[in-house]
XYZ file of C-alpha atoms in Angstrom:
770
model
C 78.100 79.134 100.391
C 81.206 77.719 98.730
C 83.806 79.438 100.959
C 86.168 79.513 97.983
C 88.702 81.734 99.704
C 89.280 79.307 102.628
C 92.144 77.515 100.800
C 93.501 80.603 99.156
C 97.286 81.184 99.527
C 96.680 84.969 100.026
C 96.233 86.029 103.755
C 94.034 88.836 102.503
C 91.589 86.570 100.825
C 91.608 84.170 103.799
C 90.591 87.115 106.030
C 87.397 87.134 104.159
C 86.726 83.369 103.875
C 84.322 83.220 106.845
C 82.378 86.373 105.898
C 78.804 85.860 104.754
C 79.637 87.271 101.341
C 79.872 84.421 98.738
C 83.348 85.471 97.408
C 85.054 84.287 94.341
C 88.854 84.623 93.659
C 89.885 86.622 90.530
C 89.656 84.430 87.465
C 87.273 83.543 84.426
C 85.068 81.326 86.424
C 83.675 84.104 88.373
C 82.931 86.161 85.388
C 81.386 83.141 83.604
C 79.086 82.674 86.672
C 77.976 86.323 86.254
C 77.191 85.758 82.637
C 75.251 82.585 83.463
C 73.211 84.414 86.205
C 72.904 87.678 84.116
C 74.181 89.872 86.965
C 77.065 92.391 87.214
C 80.360 91.716 89.029
C 81.399 93.428 92.134
C 85.230 93.479 92.313
C 86.721 94.393 95.735
C 90.447 95.030 95.824
C 92.625 95.500 98.825
C 95.582 94.082 100.811
C 96.218 92.444 104.072
C 97.747 95.518 105.836
C 95.067 97.953 104.665
C 93.332 99.728 107.578
C 90.248 100.820 105.589
C 89.948 97.494 104.016
C 89.468 95.985 107.512
C 86.936 98.803 108.300
C 84.783 98.089 105.305
C 84.969 94.336 105.841
C 83.777 94.854 109.423
C 81.126 97.229 108.621
C 79.676 95.796 105.369
C 81.096 92.392 104.329
C 80.414 90.939 107.791
C 76.826 92.235 107.760
C 74.340 89.595 106.933
C 71.836 91.872 105.133
C 74.562 93.515 103.120
C 75.870 90.156 102.100
C 72.521 88.795 101.230
C 72.084 91.772 98.870
C 75.477 91.205 97.310
C 74.953 87.455 96.875
C 71.527 87.887 95.377
C 72.268 90.573 92.783
C 76.047 90.270 91.958
C 78.900 87.943 91.700
C 81.440 89.154 94.302
C 85.073 88.904 93.526
C 87.912 89.481 96.004
C 91.399 90.495 94.785
C 94.725 90.708 96.637
C 96.336 93.766 94.870
C 99.794 92.436 95.782
C 99.113 89.178 93.966
C 97.582 90.916 91.000
C 99.206 94.267 90.604
C 98.068 94.518 86.876
C 94.458 93.927 87.899
C 94.724 96.575 90.634
C 96.490 99.039 88.232
C 93.969 98.692 85.561
C 90.910 99.092 87.784
C 92.620 101.866 89.759
C 92.887 103.819 86.535
C 89.121 103.430 86.075
C 88.480 104.603 89.654
C 90.667 107.653 89.279
C 89.162 108.466 85.880
C 85.558 108.250 87.243
C 85.983 109.764 90.683
C 89.213 112.002 90.537
C 90.805 109.960 93.259
C 91.817 106.510 94.302
C 92.614 104.229 97.258
C 91.763 100.973 98.985
C 89.535 99.237 99.437
C 88.787 99.634 95.822
C 85.083 98.890 94.904
C 84.422 98.328 91.186
C 81.401 97.148 89.403
C 81.916 95.413 85.981
C 80.054 93.736 83.139
C 80.516 89.877 82.966
C 83.358 90.642 80.545
C 85.316 92.654 83.011
C 84.503 96.114 81.756
C 83.927 98.788 84.412
C 80.765 100.874 84.598
C 80.848 102.139 88.161
C 83.622 102.518 90.685
C 84.642 103.938 93.950
C 86.770 103.143 97.055
C 85.478 102.961 100.655
C 81.739 103.222 101.128
C 80.348 103.577 104.780
C 77.496 101.474 106.175
C 75.365 104.657 106.366
C 75.317 107.820 104.308
C 77.993 110.312 105.450
C 77.315 113.826 104.099
C 77.546 113.442 100.252
C 78.938 109.900 100.419
C 76.263 107.233 99.888
C 76.167 104.142 102.029
C 77.329 100.847 100.481
C 73.753 99.674 100.497
C 72.668 102.717 98.570
C 75.416 102.066 96.002
C 74.345 98.377 95.587
C 70.718 99.361 95.145
C 71.526 102.042 92.484
C 73.895 99.784 90.473
C 71.288 97.015 90.555
C 68.509 99.512 89.317
C 70.852 100.771 86.556
C 71.555 97.108 85.490
C 67.864 96.164 85.369
C 66.340 99.362 83.948
C 69.073 100.919 81.844
C 71.135 97.949 80.670
C 71.992 99.435 77.168
C 73.339 102.592 78.821
C 75.353 100.636 81.278
C 76.976 98.548 78.553
C 77.602 101.532 76.360
C 79.241 103.359 79.152
C 81.372 100.343 80.057
C 82.577 100.084 76.449
C 83.517 103.703 76.382
C 85.473 103.499 79.638
C 87.305 100.461 78.436
C 88.284 102.217 75.122
C 89.404 105.354 77.071
C 91.442 103.307 79.537
C 93.120 101.327 76.700
C 93.866 104.522 74.826
C 95.354 106.177 77.893
C 97.517 103.147 78.718
C 98.788 102.800 75.168
C 99.618 106.458 74.956
C 101.680 106.344 78.264
C 103.514 103.233 77.253
C 104.161 104.269 73.547
C 105.326 107.694 74.836
C 108.097 105.800 76.560
C 108.932 103.420 73.719
C 107.923 105.648 70.672
C 106.249 103.682 68.054
C 108.528 103.044 65.046
C 106.567 105.186 62.633
C 105.643 108.143 64.907
C 106.491 110.870 65.061
C 107.832 111.451 61.641
C 111.463 112.146 61.066
C 112.365 115.755 60.137
C 114.883 116.895 57.590
C 117.681 116.881 60.185
C 117.282 113.164 60.772
C 115.606 113.455 64.101
C 112.092 112.869 65.236
C 109.847 115.549 66.895
C 111.215 114.985 70.342
C 114.818 115.171 69.295
C 115.459 111.393 69.154
C 117.772 110.018 66.436
C 115.859 107.838 63.940
C 117.749 104.608 63.276
C 117.175 102.121 60.533
C 116.011 98.587 61.197
C 119.522 97.286 60.227
C 120.921 99.607 62.906
C 118.537 98.531 65.745
C 115.514 96.466 65.084
C 113.415 99.493 63.970
C 113.320 101.176 67.395
C 114.341 104.870 67.536
C 116.507 105.994 70.420
C 115.840 108.890 72.760
C 118.400 111.683 72.675
C 120.100 111.268 76.084
C 123.254 113.192 75.216
C 124.806 114.884 78.230
C 123.567 118.369 77.179
C 120.009 117.235 76.698
C 119.947 115.106 79.834
C 121.347 118.100 81.834
C 118.553 120.245 80.599
C 115.933 117.653 81.631
C 117.604 117.351 85.017
C 117.555 121.080 85.590
C 113.942 121.232 84.558
C 112.994 118.364 86.964
C 114.953 120.043 89.871
C 113.283 123.416 89.280
C 109.904 121.779 89.443
C 110.777 119.898 92.565
C 112.119 123.003 94.196
C 108.633 124.591 93.603
C 106.857 121.614 95.089
C 109.012 121.087 98.127
C 107.452 121.673 101.575
C 109.797 124.411 102.930
C 109.047 123.642 106.608
C 108.963 119.902 106.953
C 110.546 118.608 103.828
C 109.035 116.257 101.238
C 106.856 117.361 98.410
C 103.656 118.716 99.852
C 102.256 121.773 101.544
C 103.057 121.051 105.187
C 103.044 124.123 107.494
C 103.075 124.410 111.249
C 99.945 125.241 113.175
C 101.319 126.222 116.581
C 102.287 124.029 119.420
C 102.996 124.622 123.097
C 103.936 122.661 126.166
C 101.227 119.900 126.581
C 100.311 120.096 122.786
C 101.691 118.800 119.625
C 102.528 120.555 116.504
C 100.115 120.097 113.579
C 100.286 120.853 109.843
C 98.245 121.413 106.780
C 96.440 117.971 106.100
C 98.462 115.462 104.220
C 98.791 112.752 103.218
C 102.460 112.887 102.562
C 104.326 109.875 101.099
C 108.029 109.044 100.986
C 109.283 109.974 97.505
C 111.144 106.647 97.338
C 111.691 106.178 93.576
C 112.848 109.845 93.278
C 115.359 109.709 95.993
C 117.993 107.587 94.180
C 118.026 110.143 91.386
C 118.485 113.107 93.799
C 121.226 111.455 95.721
C 123.183 110.441 92.580
C 122.807 113.836 90.879
C 124.049 115.648 93.993
C 127.045 113.240 94.427
C 128.271 114.197 90.907
C 127.459 117.886 91.225
C 128.316 119.616 94.507
C 126.255 122.705 93.516
C 123.215 120.697 92.510
C 119.862 121.675 94.012
C 119.273 117.946 94.292
C 121.530 117.785 97.443
C 119.208 120.053 99.402
C 116.146 118.441 98.166
C 117.454 115.054 99.189
C 118.925 115.930 102.468
C 116.013 117.949 103.761
C 113.528 115.249 102.789
C 115.539 112.312 104.132
C 116.586 114.119 107.407
C 112.936 114.969 107.984
C 111.628 111.470 107.322
C 114.354 109.865 109.475
C 113.569 112.119 112.477
C 109.800 111.939 112.053
C 107.161 109.520 113.076
C 107.198 107.936 109.583
C 110.284 106.104 110.854
C 109.887 103.798 113.771
C 112.482 105.084 116.396
C 112.078 102.015 118.586
C 112.369 98.995 116.141
C 113.283 100.638 112.865
C 111.464 100.570 109.509
C 109.153 103.101 107.791
C 105.377 103.400 107.712
C 103.623 103.686 104.435
C 102.799 107.367 104.695
C 101.676 110.146 107.130
C 98.321 111.612 107.292
C 99.579 115.136 108.093
C 102.147 117.557 106.588
C 104.517 117.517 109.580
C 105.250 113.735 109.240
C 103.898 113.353 112.782
C 100.931 110.876 112.337
C 101.608 107.805 110.168
C 99.232 105.374 108.648
C 100.880 102.544 110.476
C 101.155 99.769 108.107
C 104.773 98.919 107.142
C 105.173 97.765 103.591
C 108.237 95.860 102.305
C 108.379 97.864 99.085
C 108.929 101.217 100.923
C 111.527 99.818 103.287
C 113.270 98.025 100.510
C 113.864 101.260 98.709
C 114.485 103.554 101.693
C 117.056 101.119 103.144
C 119.283 101.566 99.995
C 118.863 105.351 99.983
C 119.824 105.848 103.611
C 122.837 103.585 103.231
C 123.799 105.808 100.312
C 123.277 108.952 102.311
C 125.540 107.541 105.006
C 128.527 107.978 102.727
C 127.323 111.007 100.763
C 129.690 113.933 100.345
C 126.836 116.550 100.591
C 125.867 115.251 104.069
C 127.641 116.494 107.320
C 128.869 114.007 109.791
C 125.743 114.052 111.915
C 123.621 113.569 108.850
C 125.773 110.621 107.746
C 125.785 109.048 111.180
C 121.885 109.413 111.442
C 121.433 107.926 107.930
C 123.547 104.820 108.846
C 121.561 104.385 112.041
C 118.350 104.550 110.121
C 119.541 102.075 107.479
C 121.006 99.655 109.986
C 117.839 99.830 112.218
C 115.725 99.055 109.166
C 117.933 96.048 108.332
C 117.444 94.832 111.886
C 113.752 95.330 111.647
C 113.634 93.411 108.381
C 115.599 90.504 109.859
C 113.678 90.325 113.111
C 110.080 91.054 112.145
C 109.855 90.364 108.328
C 112.333 87.485 107.534
C 110.524 84.102 107.025
C 112.067 80.699 107.632
C 114.119 79.297 104.939
C 112.467 76.482 102.870
C 114.498 73.373 102.297
C 117.948 75.063 101.796
C 120.738 76.456 103.826
C 119.959 79.853 102.474
C 118.248 82.673 104.473
C 114.581 82.986 104.185
C 112.581 85.480 102.129
C 110.765 88.637 103.349
C 107.160 88.936 104.160
C 104.990 91.628 102.418
C 103.767 93.847 105.205
C 102.799 94.481 108.804
C 99.205 95.442 109.477
C 98.152 98.978 110.364
C 95.851 97.715 112.964
C 96.510 95.873 116.287
C 93.843 93.375 117.057
C 93.316 93.280 120.738
C 92.303 90.102 122.624
C 88.706 91.273 122.761
C 88.604 91.459 119.039
C 88.701 95.213 118.748
C 90.952 97.020 116.116
C 93.261 99.797 117.289
C 95.124 101.514 114.496
C 98.793 101.884 115.527
C 98.057 100.478 118.980
C 101.424 98.669 119.173
C 103.483 101.700 118.469
C 102.262 104.576 120.688
C 103.801 105.719 123.981
C 102.331 108.212 126.360
C 104.574 110.742 128.131
C 103.954 108.817 131.334
C 105.045 105.566 129.779
C 108.133 107.270 128.302
C 109.068 108.611 131.722
C 108.525 105.241 133.357
C 110.746 103.577 130.737
C 113.439 106.184 131.313
C 113.400 105.618 134.993
C 113.620 101.889 134.543
C 116.606 102.449 132.200
C 118.351 104.395 134.953
C 117.778 108.020 133.637
C 117.028 110.891 135.999
C 113.555 112.587 136.207
C 115.087 115.582 134.510
C 116.360 113.533 131.664
C 113.010 111.763 131.302
C 111.265 115.151 131.143
C 113.713 116.347 128.352
C 113.017 113.271 126.400
C 109.312 113.689 126.630
C 109.623 117.366 125.670
C 111.740 116.440 122.671
C 108.942 114.219 121.256
C 106.744 116.140 118.733
C 104.445 113.239 118.168
C 100.732 113.528 118.186
C 97.843 111.247 119.322
C 96.652 108.767 116.692
C 93.476 110.845 115.901
C 93.608 111.869 112.288
C 90.511 114.057 112.565
C 91.912 116.003 115.566
C 95.205 116.586 113.639
C 93.168 117.785 110.629
C 91.141 120.168 112.614
C 94.176 121.637 114.259
C 95.845 122.178 110.991
C 92.746 124.058 109.580
C 92.233 126.105 112.631
C 95.847 126.834 113.692
C 95.312 125.410 117.088
C 97.343 122.736 118.836
C 96.502 119.113 119.172
C 95.763 118.697 122.890
C 97.097 115.648 124.949
C 97.664 114.724 128.505
C 100.574 112.859 130.042
C 98.633 109.581 129.730
C 97.647 110.039 125.985
C 99.404 107.567 123.823
C 101.072 109.369 120.873
C 103.576 108.831 118.199
C 107.366 109.269 118.562
C 108.602 112.052 116.275
C 111.888 114.029 116.871
C 111.282 116.172 113.853
C 111.505 119.881 114.631
C 110.649 122.626 112.039
C 113.278 123.550 109.456
C 114.281 119.907 109.105
C 116.136 119.770 112.442
C 116.069 116.937 114.954
C 114.866 117.816 118.450
C 117.226 115.199 119.790
C 120.212 117.259 120.723
C 123.699 115.892 121.321
C 122.966 116.015 125.054
C 119.829 113.977 124.670
C 121.069 111.243 122.241
C 122.867 109.093 124.852
C 119.813 109.155 127.023
C 117.600 108.011 124.154
C 119.914 105.215 123.259
C 119.950 104.128 126.941
C 116.157 103.945 127.129
C 115.652 102.185 123.839
C 116.112 98.592 125.140
C 113.366 99.230 127.740
C 110.995 100.686 125.160
C 111.636 97.611 122.985
C 110.935 95.395 125.822
C 107.599 97.136 126.586
C 106.548 97.069 123.030
C 107.365 93.408 122.647
C 105.047 92.590 125.542
C 102.122 94.189 123.546
C 99.911 92.634 121.099
C 101.621 92.788 117.674
C 100.158 93.650 114.283
C 99.533 90.780 111.971
C 102.064 89.984 109.208
C 101.203 89.081 105.674
C 103.558 86.237 104.928
C 103.091 86.499 101.145
C 106.447 86.788 99.432
C 106.568 89.097 96.395
C 109.479 88.616 94.007
C 109.932 92.345 93.054
C 109.990 93.521 96.525
C 112.504 90.880 97.647
C 114.552 91.708 94.656
C 114.671 95.334 95.715
C 115.591 94.455 99.338
C 118.494 92.233 97.931
C 119.678 95.127 95.714
C 119.630 97.426 98.666
C 121.398 95.059 101.068
C 124.143 94.521 98.420
C 124.625 98.290 97.937
C 124.687 98.835 101.678
C 127.315 96.037 102.002
C 129.422 97.763 99.474
C 128.919 101.176 101.020
C 130.051 99.923 104.389
C 132.490 97.204 103.252
C 130.480 94.702 105.153
C 131.092 91.197 103.836
C 128.649 89.532 106.205
C 125.851 91.716 105.059
C 126.799 90.942 101.368
C 126.747 87.128 102.211
C 123.377 87.596 103.811
C 122.026 89.376 100.670
C 123.386 86.684 98.498
C 121.777 83.856 100.679
C 118.371 85.621 100.442
C 118.854 85.955 96.612
C 119.670 82.234 96.368
C 116.462 81.331 98.155
C 114.461 83.696 95.901
C 116.025 82.124 92.803
C 115.229 78.585 93.985
C 111.690 79.267 95.004
C 110.509 81.885 92.443
C 112.495 81.184 89.310
C 112.079 78.601 86.634
C 114.995 78.321 84.194
C 114.791 76.510 80.874
C 118.105 76.607 78.948
C 119.377 80.149 78.628
C 116.028 81.728 79.622
C 114.575 82.143 83.186
C 111.148 83.357 84.249
C 110.019 84.757 87.580
C 106.829 83.891 89.443
C 105.142 86.763 91.314
C 104.451 85.259 94.730
C 105.187 82.407 97.106
C 103.647 81.247 100.423
C 105.688 78.987 102.785
C 108.047 78.129 99.979
C 105.230 77.232 97.475
C 105.241 79.580 94.622
C 102.060 80.834 93.133
C 100.891 80.041 89.629
C 100.882 83.567 88.312
C 103.915 84.662 86.272
C 105.843 87.656 87.498
C 105.298 91.067 86.010
C 107.794 93.076 83.982
C 108.716 94.791 87.346
C 109.317 91.517 89.132
C 111.803 90.335 86.378
C 113.500 93.731 86.132
C 113.974 94.101 89.994
C 115.548 90.739 90.178
C 117.883 91.514 87.247
C 118.965 94.659 89.042
C 119.469 92.604 92.223
C 121.694 90.097 90.411
C 123.813 92.950 89.009
C 124.088 94.621 92.448
C 125.231 91.363 94.014
C 127.977 90.868 91.317
C 129.104 94.472 91.643
C 129.457 94.075 95.443
C 131.711 91.103 94.965
C 129.292 88.093 95.125
C 129.583 85.167 92.836
C 129.883 85.904 89.065
C 126.967 83.416 88.483
C 124.573 86.285 89.249
C 125.422 88.012 85.917
C 124.740 84.755 84.105
C 121.434 84.562 85.883
C 120.612 88.158 85.152
C 121.202 87.354 81.369
C 118.885 84.509 81.605
C 116.060 86.778 82.951
C 116.918 89.398 80.294
C 116.521 86.728 77.666
C 112.951 85.992 78.957
C 111.973 89.679 79.081
C 113.174 90.039 75.498
C 111.011 87.206 74.459
C 107.843 88.213 76.249
C 107.757 91.970 76.947
C 107.570 93.650 73.649
C 104.087 94.104 72.185
C 103.496 94.796 68.499
C 100.681 97.084 67.561
C 98.645 97.027 64.416
C 100.209 100.291 63.310
C 103.729 98.841 63.171
C 104.804 100.317 66.508
C 105.598 98.518 69.754
C 105.136 98.946 73.569
C 106.214 96.995 76.618
C 103.771 94.706 78.441
C 103.669 94.858 82.288
C 101.792 91.531 82.269
C 103.967 88.858 80.720
C 101.149 86.326 80.431
C 97.778 86.903 78.771
C 94.698 87.765 80.847
C 91.559 88.021 78.695
C 89.558 89.717 81.445
C 92.213 92.521 81.783
C 92.393 92.890 78.017
C 88.641 93.236 77.924
C 88.599 95.801 80.739
C 90.801 98.138 78.821
C 90.631 97.058 75.221
C 94.038 95.581 74.990
C 97.032 94.009 76.936
C 98.232 95.421 80.253
C 101.119 97.672 79.117
C 103.996 98.904 81.204
C 103.834 102.417 82.513
C 106.790 104.936 82.555
C 105.290 106.583 85.711
C 106.361 105.781 89.191
C 104.094 105.287 92.172
C 105.261 104.080 95.517
C 107.273 101.630 93.515
C 109.189 102.548 90.242
C 107.025 102.051 87.176
C 107.759 99.027 85.041
C 109.534 100.999 82.336
C 111.652 102.966 84.763
C 112.881 99.813 86.653
C 113.534 98.043 83.375
C 115.450 101.012 82.085
C 117.739 100.737 85.131
C 118.312 97.143 84.566
C 119.027 97.504 80.927
C 121.369 100.478 81.637
C 123.428 98.405 84.008
C 123.413 95.466 81.476
C 124.707 97.971 78.907
C 127.451 99.131 81.363
C 128.666 95.474 81.737
C 128.714 94.526 78.083
C 132.547 94.846 77.726
C 133.454 93.031 80.931
C 135.972 90.380 80.369
C 135.054 86.742 80.925
C 131.256 87.218 80.974
C 128.567 87.685 78.293
C 125.848 90.257 78.683
C 123.539 91.036 75.813
C 120.628 93.262 76.733
C 117.609 92.721 74.350
C 116.992 96.532 74.395
C 118.891 99.575 75.437
C 117.555 102.025 78.007
C 117.568 104.682 75.428
C 114.834 102.922 73.582
C 112.226 103.153 76.409
C 113.023 106.598 77.872
C 111.376 108.841 75.196
C 108.873 110.156 77.895
C 111.595 112.048 79.710
C 111.423 115.277 77.601
C 107.719 115.506 78.216
C 107.676 114.387 81.872
C 110.850 115.541 83.536
C 109.924 119.088 84.127
C 106.147 118.628 84.533
C 105.839 115.570 86.859
C 109.357 114.807 88.121
C 108.101 112.918 91.221
C 106.593 110.373 88.844
C 109.720 109.691 86.774
C 112.550 109.386 89.397
C 113.494 105.877 88.239
C 113.636 107.024 84.565
C 115.693 110.108 85.439
C 118.254 107.893 87.139
C 118.570 105.513 84.125
C 118.720 108.453 81.766
C 121.491 110.188 83.740
C 123.671 107.061 83.665
C 123.115 106.452 80.035
C 123.878 110.009 79.198
C 127.558 109.718 80.458
C 128.107 106.495 78.391
C 126.792 103.699 80.712
C 130.287 103.476 82.436
C 131.634 100.716 84.525
C 134.706 100.410 86.689
C 137.422 97.748 85.766
C 139.840 96.838 88.558
C 143.182 95.720 87.049
C 144.997 95.683 90.505
C 144.263 97.047 93.912
C 144.642 96.319 97.656
C 141.662 95.007 99.658
C 141.109 98.431 101.068
C 141.258 100.190 97.699
C 138.801 97.695 96.214
C 136.412 98.568 99.039
C 136.905 102.255 98.202
C 136.087 101.504 94.609
C 132.860 99.660 95.429
C 131.827 102.362 97.744
C 132.329 104.887 95.007
C 130.368 102.576 92.636
C 127.309 102.730 95.000
C 127.506 106.357 95.433
C 127.986 107.309 91.746
C 126.009 104.524 90.103
C 128.918 102.857 88.468
C 128.823 99.035 88.401
C 132.054 97.290 89.292
C 133.046 94.570 86.814
C 133.819 91.060 88.297
C 137.364 91.222 89.953
C 139.740 88.470 89.500
C 141.206 87.146 92.895
C 144.781 87.609 91.572
C 144.059 91.327 90.993
C 143.840 92.048 94.626
C 146.898 91.918 97.006
C 148.548 93.827 99.776
C 151.442 94.983 97.556
C 149.624 95.659 94.386
C 149.373 99.290 93.043
C 145.928 100.648 92.259
C 145.270 100.397 88.595
C 141.646 101.370 87.690
C 140.058 101.784 84.263
C 136.811 103.414 83.256
C 134.838 101.480 80.549
C 132.334 103.373 78.529
C 129.527 101.515 76.783
C 127.854 104.126 74.725
C 126.644 103.282 71.237
C 129.529 103.487 68.753
C 132.169 104.247 71.481
C 132.683 101.071 73.618
C 136.051 101.812 74.914
C 138.127 101.354 78.185
C 140.213 104.404 79.142
C 143.860 103.994 80.170
C 144.259 102.852 83.758
C 144.733 105.520 86.435
C 145.968 105.291 90.038
C 143.043 106.880 91.929
C 139.227 106.754 92.186
C 139.219 110.604 91.956
C 140.883 110.383 88.479
C 138.292 107.982 87.162
C 135.388 110.237 88.412
C 137.069 113.335 86.977
C 136.822 111.783 83.518
C 133.103 111.808 83.775
C 132.399 115.209 85.295
């Protein structure tokens, strides 16, 4: 065996280096080997923190007989989905199309040209009900390859064609090909978008994002979300209580339930502008529930990837940087939100600051060769690997009632106070099957005082079970709980650095710094950004490109995706708006220049679409009959088109700022044509686009500070974060103790780029946009 993964940068690949499977990394060499041997390719996709990836690795990939079968009849390729998000996305589309569901580990069988003909996710070592064993699957695929080769190849070609068509339709729905749909007599196309001539704007029609149209789309999205909301436990699922008594934990209709991270920014911003918006209730209920639940780590901070039940009581314990990067910013915004009461604002700031502390203590890597701060690692594992080699999912995080009482006593609380804290915990044992059975039967999940369980202070109806009387006691016992947890075996960390996720952290840190007027936090965000720029960015003249990953300060060879570039652009703008060095706007423009050069893909019919992959990959192109195009749909992270639309919209807002030059290669209105179709149907999948559309609809405004005191400037930046208004760079001479507030609103809509006369209060500026 070649042990090709032993020197891989990816921790996930190295986890498989000593397995008996003869793994290849992703690349043309593996597929050429399959062509030479005349065998199919088995592509296994996962990531370092994935619990079920570890399970399948231990059950099947470590088994000598299974490995022998794989090695004899297939070329086995192992892919880190975080290194290759486009590969993961393309093959996940195939898995979902063929099976109706998806997940990791992903198990895909392809021709030597990369085209899929069979796919699934986790396969057990032995048949479980209707689920075949992994060996059964390998045997069946081999027989099909040997006995029905023509059918296999025909099916693979049909799947590739269908996937390519689906991707093109999604991407072109957002960008709208230049010649379709046809213009009507009134000068609009069939989705109400003004048709512009090539002389006006490089042949790209613009979506109609006028205030009236955007309000209709917003109302439709909010109506759909209201129907989808879990009325008992918040979020967007069907959670419902299933009893619960002393000595038992509440259960709910089975999940899973995920944090709707890309959607929350839109809900918070819409409700900031409109006091009567349904968005305020949707955001507050969901975020209050998540912050009180076991999804949030009440001991160290940070959020888990998702919960397996409807009551947010049993998380799937891996902690991902991309979730926490987004939620940090949302909770910081909630901490200053006018729709929140004082307790909600206080709780939101606590959640955000604990998440920052967790990021700095557990996820921040050493700096590489500069005085900057380090960068952030990708994830913490779901499993704790004990000294005997056994895996315990969530083992680091659970506390029994007995342990909670012992910690309370050690912290100086009375026995009565300890009992009250234990009673306030609505957590459950880490037994997904028991929780599911309880939800189905309406019974309780039984546990004893010695049963480790999650910490969840979420009571029904979005309330916290930590009353004002209990909060001081909980704060008193926290240091002891942290000490006890630190003494346990810790989950493994994937030290891979991903540009997009670090960019999102930087943006959220900058926005939190502006919300709280915290200059030290802003300086920290700028220091992280400087390290990211030095390690991940290559600049040539006026153009800069981002590389997707790095390990120990050594960047990977793969160019960043559209999302990597757009997230870093947004981070640069957020830093500048928070008062960091003006160079970040210049750097954002260099990244925009590269995106403009690489992202737009022309099609044979004269239309265009945006590419998510900014470098060619022949295998991916073969797998779906065309380049990997960007999607307008959000998943756990904003879709490529949504995150680019936000970056472009901010660039538009800063076009008229004095002393700088911002020239976006596209406008957000050119890539948001999907909103009329998707807003009312799948609002949870277009939150990032709704946010960009809302800002563009009011003219892409920015705030220009002509003069102000330091306190007034802090108020302006706080309003900028809350209402989505970038603050133009402020001259030092414009800030002084005796200077009157003179604040102008600059509008950057097509055909009406104008700065309104200065006013003397933030409220007057906001009134001009309501």
